[in-house]
Amino acid sequence: MKTIAVAPSVLSLDYSQFEKQCQALNDSEAEYLHFDVMDGHFVPNLTFGSDILKGFKKVCPQLIMDVHLMIEDPYSFIESFAKAGADLITFHYEAVDPAKISELIDYIHSFHIKAGISIKPKTDVSVLEQWLDQLDLVLIMSVEPGFGGQKFMCDMLDKVRFLRKQIDENDYHCLIEIDGGINHETSELAKNAGVDILVAGSYVFKGNIQENIRSLK
Ligand code: DX5
Ligand code: ZN
């Protein structure tokens, strides 16, 4: 079975131990670093802008910078995250007029970076079918976006299975990422359903970071 990639979410990082925890990430088997950007409108929580990413890019240069925009106006912030060093930018289906989605994907690609789209738990996955050939990634939310430490919603795995089938049958290059409630048990379920990348926040940063990441593989 192919190995799964891990994207630790810096939402759960202990910022009083920034250097130590970044070193642990550098010494770990993680491939990505996940940035949860929240604006207090699209989700009821507020996090950070692109300057934070610049700092991480310096300290963790070999990790793939994976930006998850949970904001009402993704268009206005794509350029600053791209210029700060994002390798992949994901926006939410629910934040954008569907007629503008194709254009937004092209706009992200114009910075020579990868483009992803995410759906909240209540959104039907079939709405994404029409963009699968254009997308580099689909991010399935397995909790309501906004906060770390919530319980994994098992029924979101049906969305993963649907996507896996569509992607494999049509030979699309699109990756499937899952975000929310991932630990050493739910990671197995996600792997079996066909996920390529696991986002994990609270599970990774509690205790030994390297061991936690290894246990998700
Ligand atoms: C939630 C964020 C997640 C969050 C996951 O809105 O998108 O990336 O950091 O946290 P855990 O792994 O604790 O559920
Ligand atoms: Zn996220």
Coordinates of N, CA and C and ligand atoms in Angstrom, one line a residue:
M1 N 0.8 -1.2 0.0 CA 0.0 0.0 0.0 C 0.9 1.3 0.0
K2 N 0.5 2.3 -0.8 CA 1.3 3.5 -0.8 C 1.3 4.2 0.5
T3 N 2.4 4.9 0.8 CA 2.5 5.6 2.1 C 1.7 6.9 2.0
I4 N 1.3 7.4 3.1 CA 0.5 8.6 3.1 C 1.3 9.8 3.6
A5 N 1.0 11.0 3.0 CA 1.8 12.2 3.4 C 1.1 12.8 4.6
V6 N 1.9 13.5 5.5 CA 1.3 14.1 6.7 C 1.6 15.6 6.6
A7 N 0.5 16.4 6.9 CA 0.6 17.9 6.9 C 0.3 18.4 8.4
P8 N 1.2 18.5 9.2 CA 0.9 19.1 10.6 C 0.4 20.5 10.4
S9 N -0.7 20.8 11.2 CA -1.3 22.1 11.2 C -0.7 23.0 12.3
V10 N -0.1 24.1 11.9 CA 0.5 25.0 12.8 C -0.5 25.7 13.7
L11 N -1.8 25.5 13.5 CA -2.8 26.0 14.4 C -2.6 25.5 15.8
S12 N -2.1 24.2 15.9 CA -1.9 23.6 17.2 C -0.5 23.7 17.8
L13 N 0.4 24.4 17.0 CA 1.8 24.5 17.5 C 1.9 25.4 18.8
D14 N 2.8 25.0 19.7 CA 3.0 25.8 20.9 C 4.0 26.9 20.6
Y15 N 3.5 28.2 20.4 CA 4.3 29.3 19.9 C 5.3 29.7 21.0
S16 N 5.2 29.3 22.2 CA 6.2 29.6 23.2 C 7.4 28.6 23.0
Q17 N 7.2 27.6 22.2 CA 8.3 26.7 21.9 C 8.6 26.6 20.4
F18 N 8.4 27.7 19.7 CA 8.5 27.8 18.2 C 9.7 27.0 17.6
E19 N 10.9 27.4 18.1 CA 12.1 26.8 17.4 C 12.2 25.3 17.7
K20 N 11.9 24.9 18.9 CA 12.0 23.5 19.3 C 11.0 22.7 18.5
Q21 N 9.8 23.2 18.4 CA 8.8 22.4 17.6 C 9.1 22.4 16.1
C22 N 9.6 23.5 15.6 CA 9.9 23.5 14.2 C 11.1 22.6 13.9
Q23 N 12.0 22.5 14.8 CA 13.1 21.5 14.6 C 12.6 20.1 14.6
A24 N 11.7 19.8 15.5 CA 11.0 18.5 15.6 C 10.3 18.2 14.2
L25 N 9.7 19.2 13.7 CA 9.0 19.0 12.4 C 10.0 18.7 11.3
N26 N 11.2 19.5 11.3 CA 12.2 19.2 10.3 C 12.8 17.8 10.4
D27 N 12.9 17.3 11.7 CA 13.5 16.0 11.9 C 12.4 14.9 11.7
S28 N 11.2 15.2 11.4 CA 10.1 14.2 11.3 C 9.9 13.7 9.9
E29 N 8.9 12.9 9.7 CA 8.6 12.3 8.4 C 7.5 13.2 7.7
A30 N 7.2 14.3 8.2 CA 6.1 15.2 7.6 C 6.7 15.7 6.3
E31 N 5.8 15.8 5.3 CA 6.1 16.3 4.0 C 5.6 17.7 3.8
Y32 N 4.5 18.0 4.5 CA 3.8 19.3 4.3 C 3.8 20.1 5.6
L33 N 3.4 21.4 5.5 CA 3.1 22.2 6.7 C 1.8 22.9 6.4
H34 N 0.8 22.7 7.2 CA -0.6 23.2 6.9 C -0.9 24.5 7.7
F35 N -1.4 25.5 7.0 CA -1.6 26.8 7.6 C -3.2 27.1 7.5
D36 N -3.8 27.2 8.6 CA -5.2 27.4 8.7 C -5.5 28.9 8.8
V37 N -5.8 29.5 7.7 CA -6.0 31.0 7.7 C -7.5 31.3 7.9
M38 N -7.8 32.0 9.0 CA -9.2 32.3 9.3 C -9.5 33.8 9.5
D39 N -10.6 34.2 9.1 CA -10.9 35.7 9.0 C -11.9 36.1 10.0
G40 N -12.5 35.2 10.9 CA -13.5 35.6 11.8 C -14.9 35.8 11.2
H41 N -15.0 35.6 9.9 CA -16.3 35.8 9.2 C -16.7 34.4 8.6
F42 N -15.9 33.9 7.7 CA -16.2 32.6 7.1 C -16.3 31.5 8.2
V43 N -15.4 31.7 9.2 CA -15.4 30.8 10.4 C -15.3 31.7 11.6
P44 N -15.9 31.2 12.7 CA -15.9 32.1 13.9 C -14.6 32.1 14.7
N45 N -13.5 32.2 14.0 CA -12.2 32.2 14.6 C -11.2 33.0 13.8
L46 N -10.2 33.6 14.4 CA -9.2 34.4 13.7 C -7.8 33.9 13.9
T47 N -7.1 33.8 12.8 CA -5.7 33.3 12.9 C -4.7 34.3 12.4
F48 N -4.1 34.0 11.3 CA -2.9 34.8 10.8 C -2.9 35.1 9.3
G49 N -2.0 36.0 8.9 CA -1.8 36.3 7.5 C -0.5 35.8 7.0
S50 N -0.1 36.3 5.8 CA 1.0 35.7 5.1 C 2.4 35.9 5.7
D51 N 2.5 36.9 6.6 CA 3.9 37.1 7.2 C 4.3 35.9 8.1
I52 N 3.3 35.3 8.7 CA 3.6 34.1 9.5 C 4.2 33.0 8.6
L53 N 3.7 32.8 7.5 CA 4.2 31.8 6.5 C 5.6 32.1 6.2
K54 N 6.0 33.4 5.9 CA 7.3 33.7 5.6 C 8.3 33.2 6.6
G55 N 8.0 33.4 7.9 CA 8.8 32.9 9.0 C 9.0 31.4 9.0
F56 N 7.9 30.7 8.8 CA 8.0 29.2 8.7 C 8.8 28.8 7.5
K57 N 8.7 29.5 6.4 CA 9.4 29.1 5.2 C 10.9 29.1 5.5
K58 N 11.4 30.1 6.3 CA 12.8 30.2 6.6 C 13.2 29.1 7.5
V59 N 12.4 28.8 8.5 CA 12.8 27.8 9.5 C 12.6 26.4 9.0
C60 N 11.6 26.1 8.2 CA 11.3 24.8 7.7 C 11.3 24.8 6.1
P61 N 12.5 25.0 5.5 CA 12.5 25.3 4.1 C 12.2 24.0 3.2
Q62 N 12.3 22.8 3.8 CA 12.1 21.7 2.9 C 10.6 21.2 3.0
L63 N 9.8 21.8 3.8 CA 8.4 21.3 3.9 C 7.6 22.1 2.8
I64 N 6.6 21.4 2.3 CA 5.7 22.0 1.3 C 4.6 22.8 2.0
M65 N 4.6 24.1 1.7 CA 3.7 25.0 2.4 C 2.3 25.0 1.9
D66 N 1.4 24.5 2.7 CA 0.0 24.1 2.3 C -0.9 25.1 3.0
V67 N -1.5 26.0 2.2 CA -2.3 27.1 2.8 C -3.8 26.8 2.6
H68 N -4.5 26.7 3.7 CA -6.0 26.5 3.8 C -6.7 27.8 4.1
L69 N -7.3 28.4 3.1 CA -8.0 29.7 3.3 C -9.4 29.5 3.8
M70 N -9.7 29.8 5.0 CA -11.1 29.7 5.5 C -11.5 31.2 5.7
I71 N -11.6 31.8 4.5 CA -11.9 33.3 4.5 C -13.0 33.6 3.4
E72 N -13.7 34.7 3.7 CA -14.8 35.0 2.7 C -14.3 35.5 1.4
D73 N -13.1 36.1 1.4 CA -12.6 36.7 0.1 C -11.3 36.1 -0.3
P74 N -11.2 34.9 -0.7 CA -9.9 34.3 -1.0 C -9.2 35.0 -2.1
Y75 N -9.9 35.6 -3.1 CA -9.2 36.2 -4.2 C -8.2 37.3 -3.8
S76 N -8.6 38.1 -2.8 CA -7.8 39.2 -2.3 C -6.5 38.8 -1.6
F77 N -6.4 37.6 -1.1 CA -5.3 37.2 -0.3 C -4.3 36.1 -1.0
I78 N -4.7 35.7 -2.2 CA -4.0 34.7 -2.9 C -2.6 35.2 -3.2
E79 N -2.5 36.4 -3.8 CA -1.2 36.9 -4.2 C -0.2 37.0 -3.0
S80 N -0.7 37.5 -1.9 CA 0.2 37.7 -0.7 C 0.7 36.4 -0.2
F81 N -0.1 35.4 -0.2 CA 0.3 34.0 0.3 C 1.2 33.4 -0.8
A82 N 0.9 33.6 -2.0 CA 1.8 33.0 -3.1 C 3.2 33.7 -3.0
K83 N 3.2 35.0 -2.8 CA 4.5 35.7 -2.7 C 5.3 35.4 -1.4
A84 N 4.5 35.0 -0.4 CA 5.2 34.7 0.9 C 5.8 33.3 0.9
G85 N 5.5 32.5 -0.2 CA 6.1 31.2 -0.3 C 5.2 30.0 -0.3
A86 N 3.9 30.2 -0.4 CA 2.9 29.1 -0.5 C 3.2 28.2 -1.7
D87 N 3.2 26.9 -1.5 CA 3.3 25.9 -2.6 C 2.0 25.5 -3.1
L88 N 1.0 25.6 -2.2 CA -0.4 25.1 -2.5 C -1.3 26.0 -1.8
I89 N -2.4 26.5 -2.5 CA -3.4 27.3 -1.9 C -4.8 26.7 -2.1
T90 N -5.5 26.4 -1.0 CA -6.8 25.8 -1.1 C -7.8 26.9 -0.6
F91 N -8.9 27.1 -1.3 CA -10.0 28.0 -0.9 C -11.2 27.1 -0.7
H92 N -12.3 27.7 -0.1 CA -13.5 27.0 0.2 C -14.5 27.2 -0.9
Y93 N -15.1 26.1 -1.4 CA -16.2 26.2 -2.3 C -17.3 27.1 -1.9
E94 N -17.6 27.1 -0.5 CA -18.8 27.8 0.0 C -18.5 29.3 0.0
A95 N -17.2 29.7 -0.2 CA -16.9 31.2 -0.1 C -17.0 31.9 -1.4
V96 N -17.1 31.1 -2.5 CA -17.0 31.6 -3.8 C -18.2 31.4 -4.7
D97 N -18.5 32.3 -5.6 CA -19.5 32.1 -6.6 C -19.1 31.0 -7.5
P98 N -19.9 29.9 -7.7 CA -19.4 28.8 -8.5 C -19.0 29.2 -9.9
A99 N -19.6 30.3 -10.4 CA -19.3 30.7 -11.8 C -17.8 31.3 -11.8
K100 N -17.2 31.6 -10.7 CA -15.9 32.2 -10.6 C -14.8 31.1 -10.3
I101 N -15.2 29.9 -10.0 CA -14.3 28.9 -9.4 C -13.1 28.6 -10.4
S102 N -13.5 28.4 -11.7 CA -12.5 28.0 -12.7 C -11.5 29.1 -12.8
E103 N -11.9 30.3 -12.8 CA -11.1 31.5 -12.9 C -10.1 31.6 -11.7
L104 N -10.7 31.3 -10.5 CA -9.9 31.4 -9.3 C -8.8 30.3 -9.3
I105 N -9.1 29.1 -9.8 CA -8.1 28.1 -9.9 C -7.0 28.5 -10.9
D106 N -7.4 29.1 -12.0 CA -6.4 29.6 -13.0 C -5.5 30.7 -12.4
Y107 N -6.2 31.5 -11.6 CA -5.4 32.6 -10.9 C -4.4 32.1 -10.0
I108 N -4.7 31.1 -9.2 CA -3.7 30.5 -8.3 C -2.6 29.9 -9.2
H109 N -2.9 29.2 -10.2 CA -1.9 28.6 -11.1 C -1.0 29.6 -11.8
S110 N -1.5 30.8 -11.9 CA -0.7 31.9 -12.6 C 0.5 32.3 -11.7
F111 N 0.5 31.9 -10.4 CA 1.7 32.1 -9.6 C 2.6 30.9 -9.6
H112 N 2.3 29.9 -10.4 CA 3.1 28.7 -10.5 C 3.1 27.9 -9.2
I113 N 1.9 27.8 -8.6 CA 1.7 27.0 -7.4 C 0.5 26.2 -7.6
K114 N 0.3 25.2 -6.7 CA -0.9 24.3 -6.9 C -2.2 24.9 -6.3
A115 N -3.3 24.4 -6.8 CA -4.6 25.0 -6.4 C -5.5 23.8 -5.9
G116 N -6.1 24.1 -4.7 CA -7.0 23.2 -4.1 C -8.3 23.8 -3.8
I117 N -9.3 23.0 -3.6 CA -10.6 23.5 -3.1 C -11.1 22.6 -2.0
S118 N -11.8 23.2 -1.0 CA -12.2 22.5 0.2 C -13.7 22.6 0.3
I119 N -14.3 21.5 0.9 CA -15.8 21.6 1.2 C -16.0 21.3 2.7
K120 N -17.0 22.0 3.2 CA -17.4 21.8 4.6 C -18.2 20.5 4.7
P121 N -18.4 20.0 6.0 CA -19.1 18.7 6.1 C -20.5 18.7 5.5
K122 N -21.2 19.8 5.5 CA -22.6 19.7 5.0 C -22.6 19.8 3.4
T123 N -21.5 20.1 2.8 CA -21.6 20.3 1.3 C -21.4 19.0 0.6
D124 N -22.2 18.8 -0.4 CA -22.2 17.5 -1.2 C -20.9 17.5 -2.0
V125 N -20.2 16.4 -2.0 CA -19.0 16.3 -2.8 C -19.2 16.3 -4.3
S126 N -20.3 15.9 -4.8 CA -20.5 15.9 -6.2 C -20.5 17.2 -6.9
V127 N -20.6 18.3 -6.1 CA -20.6 19.7 -6.7 C -19.2 19.9 -7.3
L128 N -18.2 19.2 -6.8 CA -16.8 19.4 -7.3 C -16.4 18.7 -8.6
E129 N -17.2 17.8 -9.0 CA -16.9 17.0 -10.2 C -16.4 17.8 -11.4
Q130 N -17.1 18.9 -11.7 CA -16.7 19.6 -12.9 C -15.4 20.3 -12.9
W131 N -14.7 20.4 -11.7 CA -13.4 21.0 -11.7 C -12.2 20.0 -11.4
L132 N -12.6 18.8 -11.3 CA -11.5 17.8 -10.9 C -10.4 17.7 -11.8
D133 N -10.6 17.9 -13.1 CA -9.5 17.9 -14.1 C -8.6 19.1 -14.0
Q134 N -9.0 20.1 -13.4 CA -8.3 21.4 -13.2 C -7.5 21.5 -11.9
L135 N -8.0 20.7 -10.9 CA -7.5 20.9 -9.5 C -6.3 20.0 -9.2
D136 N -5.4 20.5 -8.3 CA -4.3 19.7 -7.9 C -4.7 19.0 -6.6
L137 N -5.7 19.5 -5.9 CA -6.1 18.9 -4.6 C -7.5 19.2 -4.2
V138 N -8.2 18.2 -3.6 CA -9.5 18.5 -2.9 C -9.3 18.2 -1.4
L139 N -9.7 19.1 -0.6 CA -9.6 19.0 0.9 C -10.9 18.8 1.5
I140 N -11.1 17.6 2.0 CA -12.4 17.2 2.6 C -12.3 17.5 4.1
M141 N -13.2 18.4 4.6 CA -13.2 18.7 6.0 C -14.0 17.6 6.8
S142 N -13.3 17.1 7.8 CA -13.9 16.0 8.6 C -14.3 16.5 9.9
V143 N -14.3 17.9 10.1 CA -14.9 18.6 11.2 C -15.5 19.9 10.7
E144 N -16.3 20.6 11.4 CA -16.7 21.9 11.0 C -15.5 22.8 11.1
P145 N -15.1 23.5 10.0 CA -13.9 24.4 10.0 C -14.0 25.5 11.1
G146 N -12.8 25.8 11.7 CA -12.8 26.9 12.7 C -11.9 26.6 13.9
F147 N -11.9 25.3 14.3 CA -11.1 25.0 15.5 C -10.5 23.6 15.5
G148 N -9.3 23.5 16.1 CA -8.7 22.2 16.3 C -9.3 21.4 17.4
G149 N -9.0 20.2 17.5 CA -9.4 19.3 18.6 C -10.8 18.8 18.6
Q150 N -11.5 18.8 17.4 CA -12.8 18.3 17.3 C -12.8 16.8 16.9
K151 N -14.0 16.2 17.0 CA -14.1 14.8 16.8 C -14.3 14.5 15.3
F152 N -13.6 13.5 14.8 CA -13.6 13.1 13.4 C -15.0 12.7 13.0
M153 N -15.5 13.1 11.8 CA -16.8 12.7 11.3 C -16.7 11.6 10.3
C154 N -16.9 10.4 10.7 CA -16.7 9.2 9.9 C -17.4 9.2 8.6
D155 N -18.6 9.8 8.6 CA -19.4 9.7 7.3 C -18.7 10.6 6.2
M156 N -17.7 11.4 6.5 CA -17.0 12.1 5.5 C -16.2 11.2 4.6
L157 N -15.9 10.0 5.1 CA -15.1 9.0 4.3 C -15.8 8.6 3.0
D158 N -17.2 8.7 3.0 CA -17.9 8.4 1.7 C -17.5 9.4 0.6
K159 N -17.2 10.7 1.1 CA -16.8 11.7 0.1 C -15.4 11.3 -0.5
V160 N -14.6 10.8 0.4 CA -13.2 10.4 -0.1 C -13.4 9.3 -1.1
R161 N -14.2 8.3 -0.7 CA -14.3 7.1 -1.6 C -14.9 7.6 -3.0
F162 N -15.8 8.5 -3.0 CA -16.4 9.0 -4.2 C -15.3 9.7 -5.1
L163 N -14.5 10.5 -4.4 CA -13.4 11.2 -5.1 C -12.4 10.3 -5.7
R164 N -12.0 9.3 -4.8 CA -11.0 8.3 -5.2 C -11.4 7.6 -6.5
K165 N -12.7 7.3 -6.6 CA -13.2 6.6 -7.8 C -13.1 7.5 -9.0
Q166 N -13.6 8.7 -8.8 CA -13.6 9.7 -9.9 C -12.2 9.9 -10.5
I167 N -11.3 10.2 -9.5 CA -9.9 10.5 -9.9 C -9.2 9.4 -10.6
D168 N -9.4 8.1 -10.0 CA -8.7 7.0 -10.6 C -9.3 6.6 -12.0
E169 N -10.6 6.7 -12.0 CA -11.3 6.3 -13.3 C -10.9 7.2 -14.5
N170 N -10.7 8.5 -14.1 CA -10.5 9.5 -15.2 C -9.0 9.8 -15.3
D171 N -8.2 9.2 -14.4 CA -6.7 9.4 -14.4 C -6.4 10.9 -14.2
Y172 N -7.1 11.6 -13.3 CA -6.8 12.9 -12.9 C -5.6 12.9 -11.9
H173 N -4.8 14.0 -11.9 CA -3.7 14.1 -11.0 C -4.0 14.6 -9.6
C174 N -5.3 15.0 -9.4 CA -5.8 15.6 -8.2 C -5.5 14.7 -6.9
L175 N -5.0 15.3 -5.9 CA -4.7 14.6 -4.6 C -5.9 14.9 -3.7
I176 N -6.1 13.9 -2.7 CA -7.2 14.0 -1.7 C -6.6 14.2 -0.4
E177 N -7.0 15.3 0.3 CA -6.5 15.6 1.6 C -7.7 15.6 2.6
I178 N -7.4 15.2 3.8 CA -8.5 15.3 4.8 C -8.1 16.0 6.0
D179 N -9.0 16.8 6.7 CA -8.6 17.7 7.7 C -9.6 17.7 8.8
G180 N -9.1 17.4 10.0 CA -10.0 17.5 11.2 C -10.1 16.2 11.9
G181 N -9.7 16.1 13.2 CA -9.9 14.9 14.0 C -9.0 13.8 13.7
I182 N -7.9 14.0 13.0 CA -7.0 12.9 12.6 C -6.1 12.5 13.8
N183 N -6.1 11.2 14.1 CA -5.2 10.6 15.1 C -4.7 9.3 14.5
H184 N -4.0 8.5 15.4 CA -3.5 7.2 14.8 C -4.6 6.2 14.5
E185 N -5.8 6.4 15.0 CA -6.9 5.5 14.6 C -7.7 6.0 13.3
T186 N -8.1 7.3 13.4 CA -8.8 7.8 12.2 C -7.9 7.9 11.0
S187 N -6.6 8.0 11.2 CA -5.7 8.0 10.0 C -5.8 6.7 9.2
E188 N -6.0 5.6 9.9 CA -6.2 4.3 9.2 C -7.4 4.3 8.4
L189 N -8.5 4.8 8.9 CA -9.8 4.8 8.2 C -9.6 5.7 6.9
A190 N -9.0 6.8 7.1 CA -8.8 7.8 6.0 C -7.9 7.1 4.9
K191 N -6.8 6.4 5.3 CA -5.9 5.7 4.4 C -6.7 4.7 3.6
N192 N -7.5 3.9 4.3 CA -8.3 2.8 3.6 C -9.3 3.4 2.6
A193 N -9.8 4.6 2.9 CA -10.8 5.2 2.0 C -10.1 5.8 0.7
G194 N -8.8 6.0 0.8 CA -8.1 6.5 -0.4 C -7.5 7.9 -0.3
V195 N -7.3 8.4 0.9 CA -6.7 9.8 1.1 C -5.2 9.7 0.8
D196 N -4.7 10.9 0.3 CA -3.3 11.0 0.0 C -2.6 11.8 1.0
I197 N -3.2 12.8 1.7 CA -2.6 13.7 2.6 C -3.5 13.8 3.9
L198 N -2.9 13.6 5.0 CA -3.6 13.8 6.3 C -3.2 15.1 7.0
V199 N -4.1 16.0 7.3 CA -3.8 17.1 8.1 C -4.0 16.7 9.5
A200 N -3.1 17.1 10.4 CA -3.3 16.8 11.8 C -2.7 17.9 12.7
G201 N -3.5 18.4 13.6 CA -3.1 19.5 14.5 C -2.9 19.0 15.9
S202 N -3.9 18.9 16.7 CA -3.8 18.6 18.1 C -3.1 17.3 18.4
Y203 N -3.3 16.3 17.5 CA -2.7 15.0 17.7 C -1.2 15.1 17.6
V204 N -0.7 15.9 16.6 CA 0.7 15.9 16.4 C 1.5 16.7 17.5
F205 N 0.9 17.8 17.9 CA 1.7 18.7 18.8 C 1.5 18.4 20.3
K206 N 0.8 17.3 20.6 CA 0.7 16.9 22.0 C 1.7 15.8 22.2
G207 N 2.7 16.0 23.1 CA 3.7 14.9 23.3 C 4.8 15.0 22.3
N208 N 5.3 13.8 21.9 CA 6.5 13.7 21.0 C 6.1 13.9 19.5
I209 N 6.4 15.0 18.9 CA 6.0 15.4 17.6 C 6.4 14.3 16.5
Q210 N 7.7 13.9 16.6 CA 8.2 13.0 15.6 C 7.5 11.6 15.7
E211 N 7.3 11.2 16.9 CA 6.6 9.9 17.1 C 5.2 9.9 16.6
N212 N 4.5 11.0 17.0 CA 3.1 11.2 16.6 C 3.0 11.2 15.1
I213 N 3.9 11.9 14.4 CA 3.8 11.9 12.9 C 4.1 10.5 12.4
R214 N 5.0 9.8 12.9 CA 5.4 8.5 12.4 C 4.1 7.6 12.6
S215 N 3.4 7.7 13.7 CA 2.3 6.9 14.0 C 1.1 7.1 13.0
L216 N 1.1 8.1 12.3 CA 0.1 8.4 11.3 C 0.4 7.7 9.9
K217 N 1.6 7.3 9.7 CA 2.0 6.8 8.4 C 1.5 5.4 8.1
Ligands
DX5_1 C1 -9.9 23.3 11.4 C2 -8.6 23.3 10.7 C3 -7.7 22.1 10.9 C4 -7.3 22.0 12.3 C5 -7.2 20.5 12.5 O1 -10.7 24.3 10.9 O2 -8.9 23.4 9.3 O3 -6.6 22.2 10.0 O4 -6.0 22.5 12.5 O5 -7.0 20.3 13.9 P1 -7.2 18.9 14.6 O6 -6.2 17.9 13.9 O7 -6.9 19.1 16.0 O8 -8.6 18.4 14.4
ZN2 ZN -7.0 23.1 7.7

